[in-house]
Every structure is written in C-alpha cells, then in structure tokens.
Amino acid sequence: MAFFRSVYALSKLPFRVGQHSNIANSIRLLQTESSGNNDLYSELKELIPEQQERVKKLKKDYGHVELGKTTVDMVLGGMRGMTASLWLGSSVDPEEGVRFRGMSIPECQKALPAAAPGGEPLPEAMLWLLLTGKTPSKAQVDSLSQELRSRAAVPDYAFKAIDALPVEAHAMTQFATGVMALQVQSEFQKAYESGIAKSKYWEPTYEDCMNLIARVPAVAAYVYRRKYKDGNFIPMDDSLDYGANYSHMLGFDDPKMLEFMRLYITMHSDHEGGNVSAHAAHLVGSPLSDPYLTFVAALNGLAGPLHGLANQEVLRWIRHVVQEVGTPHISTEQLKDYVHKTLNSGQVIPGYGHGVLRKTDPRYTCLREFALKHLPDDPLFLLVSKLKEVVPPILTQLGKVKNPWPNVDADSGILFNYFGLTEESYYTVLFGVSRNFGIGPQLIWDRALGMPLERPKSVTLEKLQELSAKATSS
Ligand SMILES: CC(C)(COP(=O)(O)OP(=O)(O)OC[C@H]1O[C@@H](n2cnc3c(N)ncnc32)[C@H](O)[C@@H]1OP(=O)(O)O)[C@@H](O)C(=O)NCCC(=O)NCCS
C-alpha cells in the first residue's frame, strides 16, 4: 500500500457495477499516485481538476439514478439510512466501522507515518490522507507539520474573548468562543468581500482551514490551563509535531501520552458526513459561511451528550458507580444493578449504541488495544472492560436498542484519566480539536467541487398524514 492510494470515496456510491461498468472503470482509471510533492497545497491543486471533471460527469450522466426512497420513518426518525450527501474523507459500514479514504484503522496504523518507526500514526498524516486520498511519505508529513507550526500564532483577542467568560463556563463553551473569535482572521470572508470568482473559492477556504487546524490546539490548551490549572499557560514547542505539541501545551509530556494523543486525534478525525458535527459543518458551510463559522457550528453539535459529550458522560457515569460502591473493584452483579438503575431512571448508558454502527466500534477496539499495551492493570480500565461484558446483554434485553455495543466514547476517557488528564468536562474539547481534521478537508472539497447550498424539503405533520393516507389508499 505504501505511498499510493486510490481516491476511493466516490467508488462507494451504490451503483450496481455490472450495470454501470463505465463509471466503475472511470473510477479505477482515476487512481492517483503521489507526485512526491512535499507541499500539500500543490498536491491538492493538481488533484482538483480531475475530481471536478468526475463530479460533472456523474451529474450529467447519472443525475437521474435513484439511491433509495424516503419513508415516513426516515422523516420522523432523524433521517437514519437516508443517503443524502457527499463526503470524501471517510465512510462508515454498519458492520465494519470507519474507513478513511478506503483504509481501515489497522491499515492506517500500518501505512501512515509515525513520529518514530512502529509508533502511532501522526495526525498530520491523517490530514494529508483525508484531503488528498493518498498516503503521505514521512517527508510530506514533516513538511506539513512544519507548515502547521508556522501558521499557529493565535491573536490575543481570541484569548481575551475566552477571558470574558466565567472560568466555570463549560470547556466547550470557552473553546467555541475562542474559535469564534479567530473568525476575525478569515481569508475567505475577505476574499468574498473583494469579489473572488467562484472557481477560486477553494483557495481562501484552504488557507482558513489550515490556519484553523494550526491554531485550534493553542486555543484548546488555553481553555484547559485557564479552567483547571489556574491560568498557568505553557507555550508551544517548535520542535514538536501537532499531537505532541497539543499534549505539551496541556501540560502532559509523558512519551506514552504523546503517542496516545497522536492516536486519539487520528482516530477521532472523521466518521463520514452524516454524524451531527460533520453534518452541521456541511450544512453551515453550504451558504459559503467561512470555515471558522462552519467549524463552530460543528463544535456546538459535538457538545451534545448524545454525540461528542458522551466521552465526558462515560467517565462521569463510571465515577458515580465507583463512588456509590466505594471502590473501583466492582463485582459483575453490582455493575449490572447500576446499569439497571440508570436505565430505570430513564437515562441512556453513555458510550454504548450508535446511529449507524451495528457492531463494536473499531475505534473503541483500537483505543482498547492501546490500553491493553500501556495500562492493562489500571482499575478504571478493568472496570470499562467488565462493562463491555455487562452492558450489551442488558441493552439487548430492552428490545429496542439497535446497537448494544460500545462506541468510541466508551474507553477514551479512562486513557486520558490514566495519563493525568482527569477533568472529564474537558474531554469533548479533545474530540473537537480532532474533528477539525475531517471537517476542514471536506469543506475545501465542497468549495472546489462547487457544492451548492444545502436545502432539503420538510413537511408539516398534516402533509405527512395526507401523503401517508394517499400512499396507503392506492
Ligand atoms: C448514539 C445514540 C444517540 C444513537 O441513537 P439511535 O440511533 O436513536 O439509537 P437506536 O435506534 O438504537 O435507539 C432506539 C432506542 O434505544 C435507546 N438506546 C440507544 N442506545 C442506548 C443506550 N446506550 N442506553 C440506553 N438506551 C439506548 C434509544 O434511546 C431509543 O429509545 P426510545 O425509542 O425510547 O427513544 C444512542 O445509542 C445513545 O443515546 N447512546 C448513548 C450516548 C452515546 O454514547 N453517544 C455517543 C455515540 S458515538
């Protein structure tokens, strides 16, 4: 697999290959090879014309192809199962989980360059992959790392905007406020105001996305040090890669934590386009809101407890059990009782279930393997491992939960907790920093491919009843 990957995402469109062999062939022919270019912008610029051509051809020749039907269930059920948007970076199969540009998590761990041989993939490598569809070389990743460092300076007013909030404000509120203040620097907004042509939209979008990715860790670390460490801030270290630098600015320099941070950011970067944060970004970006406005919309969706805030909720829930029983060494029976108690009080079990997945989340498995390697005897890890046995049968018994298996949020918190980042109300910020790696590339492609304003149709309840009656009477 080494340095070449095919641009894969469009080949996932549900055409029957036998019937549409032209398209299948053209997709195969559009495999791209690394140009050996160390500059991400130049690499991308080369790719754009062929992808524009591909989308144009799809629209012209196959615009009429039906991808499924819309049912009343879908309208009332959060649009589950409705194929409705284009997302290049990753796709999620219900049984297998996420693939990043066609690569599974273990494949990414094998193929993407690490800080040292045999280590975890560098987030910069994932960014390159998500944006270009190609596996980068170490030289390309190092060059991107350097580029991000050179873009990382955060204007003082972003910190001041955070300082205007009470220190008790939720970490996500402080983070989103700081990112919102960065919007003042939007290159896209400036370019639009000065009358940039549509064909060039992707260029200032690229600038904004790269600046945003580069600047967000300092904002996120500022929130952490302000809220939990008495405002004792740590500057960036110019010798470190992206993940290591973020960990360093938070105050954690243990080499294992640096590796965990790299893995965490890489794994949380993207999860196709239908999840709340990605979808929010896609929607808000569609009327040409700039990348800052767009990313803040994604963060606000991520801050919901059924989405990104679940990592906070998992650790909080685990701490409650430990507190109630008085020890982390909890028996299976005690754990079952607590799960039932939570369900009987009308709450969900955080870290379990998924809108699309129907098996254990491979991101959960990946983080679990890291824990097995580095903290196999940690009491909270042992507790989370026991939960993995206890929770699924109980959720299955409820008879309504479509996926009783653990998701990515079920074990990420205990890893951060082990390394000393114990403040669970910060965990969703870590997720947010990572999500930028998936949302930014898609936004750049949205502008490069000329994706239009998103505007689906809604119906009133009366109309839905009328349409239902009509359909069933005939
Ligand atoms: C992720 C989640 C929101 C997906 O929701 P969904 O697609 O509607 O899931 P389902 O179709 O399986 O839901 C059917 C029912 O099972 C319930 N259910 C799903 N997961 C559950 C869980 N972990 N604990 C208890 N009940 C759960 C739902 O609340 C719903 O109940 P209702 O019909 O009374 O409203 C849901 O599984 C959940 O709330 N999980 C816990 C929060 C979490 O971990 N979020 C992070 C996801 S990565």
mmCIF file of C-alpha atoms and ligand atoms in Angstrom, residues 80 305-307 310 343 348-355 395 400-403 407 409, ligand 1:
data_model
loop_
_atom_site.group_PDB
_atom_site.id
_atom_site.type_symbol
_atom_site.label_atom_id
_atom_site.label_comp_id
_atom_site.label_asym_id
_atom_site.label_seq_id
_atom_site.Cartn_x
_atom_site.Cartn_y
_atom_site.Cartn_z
ATOM 1 C CA ARG A 80 -31.499 7.448 9.511
ATOM 2 C CA PRO A 305 -24.446 14.468 25.221
ATOM 3 C CA LEU A 306 -25.700 12.015 22.602
ATOM 4 C CA HIS A 307 -22.754 12.931 20.359
ATOM 5 C CA ALA A 310 -20.665 11.231 25.614
ATOM 6 C CA LEU A 343 -31.948 2.671 32.645
ATOM 7 C CA VAL A 348 -29.036 6.164 28.498
ATOM 8 C CA ILE A 349 -25.821 4.223 29.137
ATOM 9 C CA PRO A 350 -23.184 6.563 27.710
ATOM 10 C CA GLY A 351 -20.591 5.007 25.415
ATOM 11 C CA TYR A 352 -22.997 2.390 24.059
ATOM 12 C CA GLY A 353 -25.131 2.440 20.920
ATOM 13 C CA HIS A 354 -24.731 4.159 17.582
ATOM 14 C CA GLY A 355 -26.802 5.711 14.828
ATOM 15 C CA LEU A 395 -29.342 -3.297 26.327
ATOM 16 C CA LYS A 400 -35.324 -1.539 21.150
ATOM 17 C CA VAL A 401 -31.620 -0.693 21.134
ATOM 18 C CA LYS A 402 -30.313 -1.314 17.622
ATOM 19 C CA ASN A 403 -26.659 -1.414 18.602
ATOM 20 C CA ASN A 407 -18.710 3.090 20.761
ATOM 21 C CA ASP A 409 -16.518 7.201 23.722
HETATM 22 C C1 LIG B 1 -25.821 7.090 19.970
HETATM 23 C C2 LIG B 1 -27.335 7.077 20.090
HETATM 24 C C3 LIG B 1 -27.803 8.529 20.291
HETATM 25 C C4 LIG B 1 -27.920 6.523 18.803
HETATM 26 O O1 LIG B 1 -29.301 6.740 18.852
HETATM 27 P P1 LIG B 1 -30.303 5.973 17.888
HETATM 28 O O2 LIG B 1 -29.749 5.881 16.523
HETATM 29 O O3 LIG B 1 -31.632 6.624 18.052
HETATM 30 O O4 LIG B 1 -30.275 4.521 18.532
HETATM 31 P P2 LIG B 1 -31.392 3.384 18.477
HETATM 32 O O5 LIG B 1 -32.149 3.435 17.199
HETATM 33 O O6 LIG B 1 -30.701 2.142 18.854
HETATM 34 O O7 LIG B 1 -32.390 3.851 19.634
HETATM 35 C C5 LIG B 1 -33.556 3.120 19.883
HETATM 36 C C6 LIG B 1 -33.903 3.265 21.341
HETATM 37 O O8 LIG B 1 -32.849 2.675 22.139
HETATM 38 C C7 LIG B 1 -32.390 3.610 23.085
HETATM 39 N N1 LIG B 1 -30.955 3.488 23.265
HETATM 40 C C8 LIG B 1 -29.997 3.525 22.304
HETATM 41 N N2 LIG B 1 -28.788 3.464 22.885
HETATM 42 C C9 LIG B 1 -28.983 3.394 24.213
HETATM 43 C C10 LIG B 1 -28.114 3.358 25.317
HETATM 44 N N3 LIG B 1 -26.792 3.417 25.189
HETATM 45 N N4 LIG B 1 -28.653 3.279 26.559
HETATM 46 C C11 LIG B 1 -29.994 3.237 26.704
HETATM 47 N N5 LIG B 1 -30.875 3.300 25.697
HETATM 48 C C12 LIG B 1 -30.360 3.388 24.462
HETATM 49 C C13 LIG B 1 -32.701 4.966 22.454
HETATM 50 O O9 LIG B 1 -32.681 5.995 23.435
HETATM 51 C C14 LIG B 1 -34.053 4.711 21.831
HETATM 52 O O10 LIG B 1 -35.010 4.726 22.872
HETATM 53 P P3 LIG B 1 -36.506 5.331 22.606
HETATM 54 O O11 LIG B 1 -37.048 4.575 21.425
HETATM 55 O O12 LIG B 1 -37.208 5.104 23.880
HETATM 56 O O13 LIG B 1 -36.280 6.793 22.287
HETATM 57 C C15 LIG B 1 -27.793 6.197 21.280
HETATM 58 O O14 LIG B 1 -27.300 4.887 21.100
HETATM 59 C C16 LIG B 1 -27.328 6.725 22.624
HETATM 60 O O15 LIG B 1 -28.022 7.572 23.204
HETATM 61 N N6 LIG B 1 -26.151 6.249 23.160
HETATM 62 C C17 LIG B 1 -25.598 6.769 24.361
HETATM 63 C C18 LIG B 1 -24.873 8.086 24.113
HETATM 64 C C19 LIG B 1 -23.577 7.861 23.347
HETATM 65 O O16 LIG B 1 -22.764 7.012 23.684
HETATM 66 N N7 LIG B 1 -23.352 8.686 22.320
HETATM 67 C C20 LIG B 1 -22.129 8.614 21.524
HETATM 68 C C21 LIG B 1 -22.382 7.983 20.213
HETATM 69 S S1 LIG B 1 -20.888 7.757 19.294
#
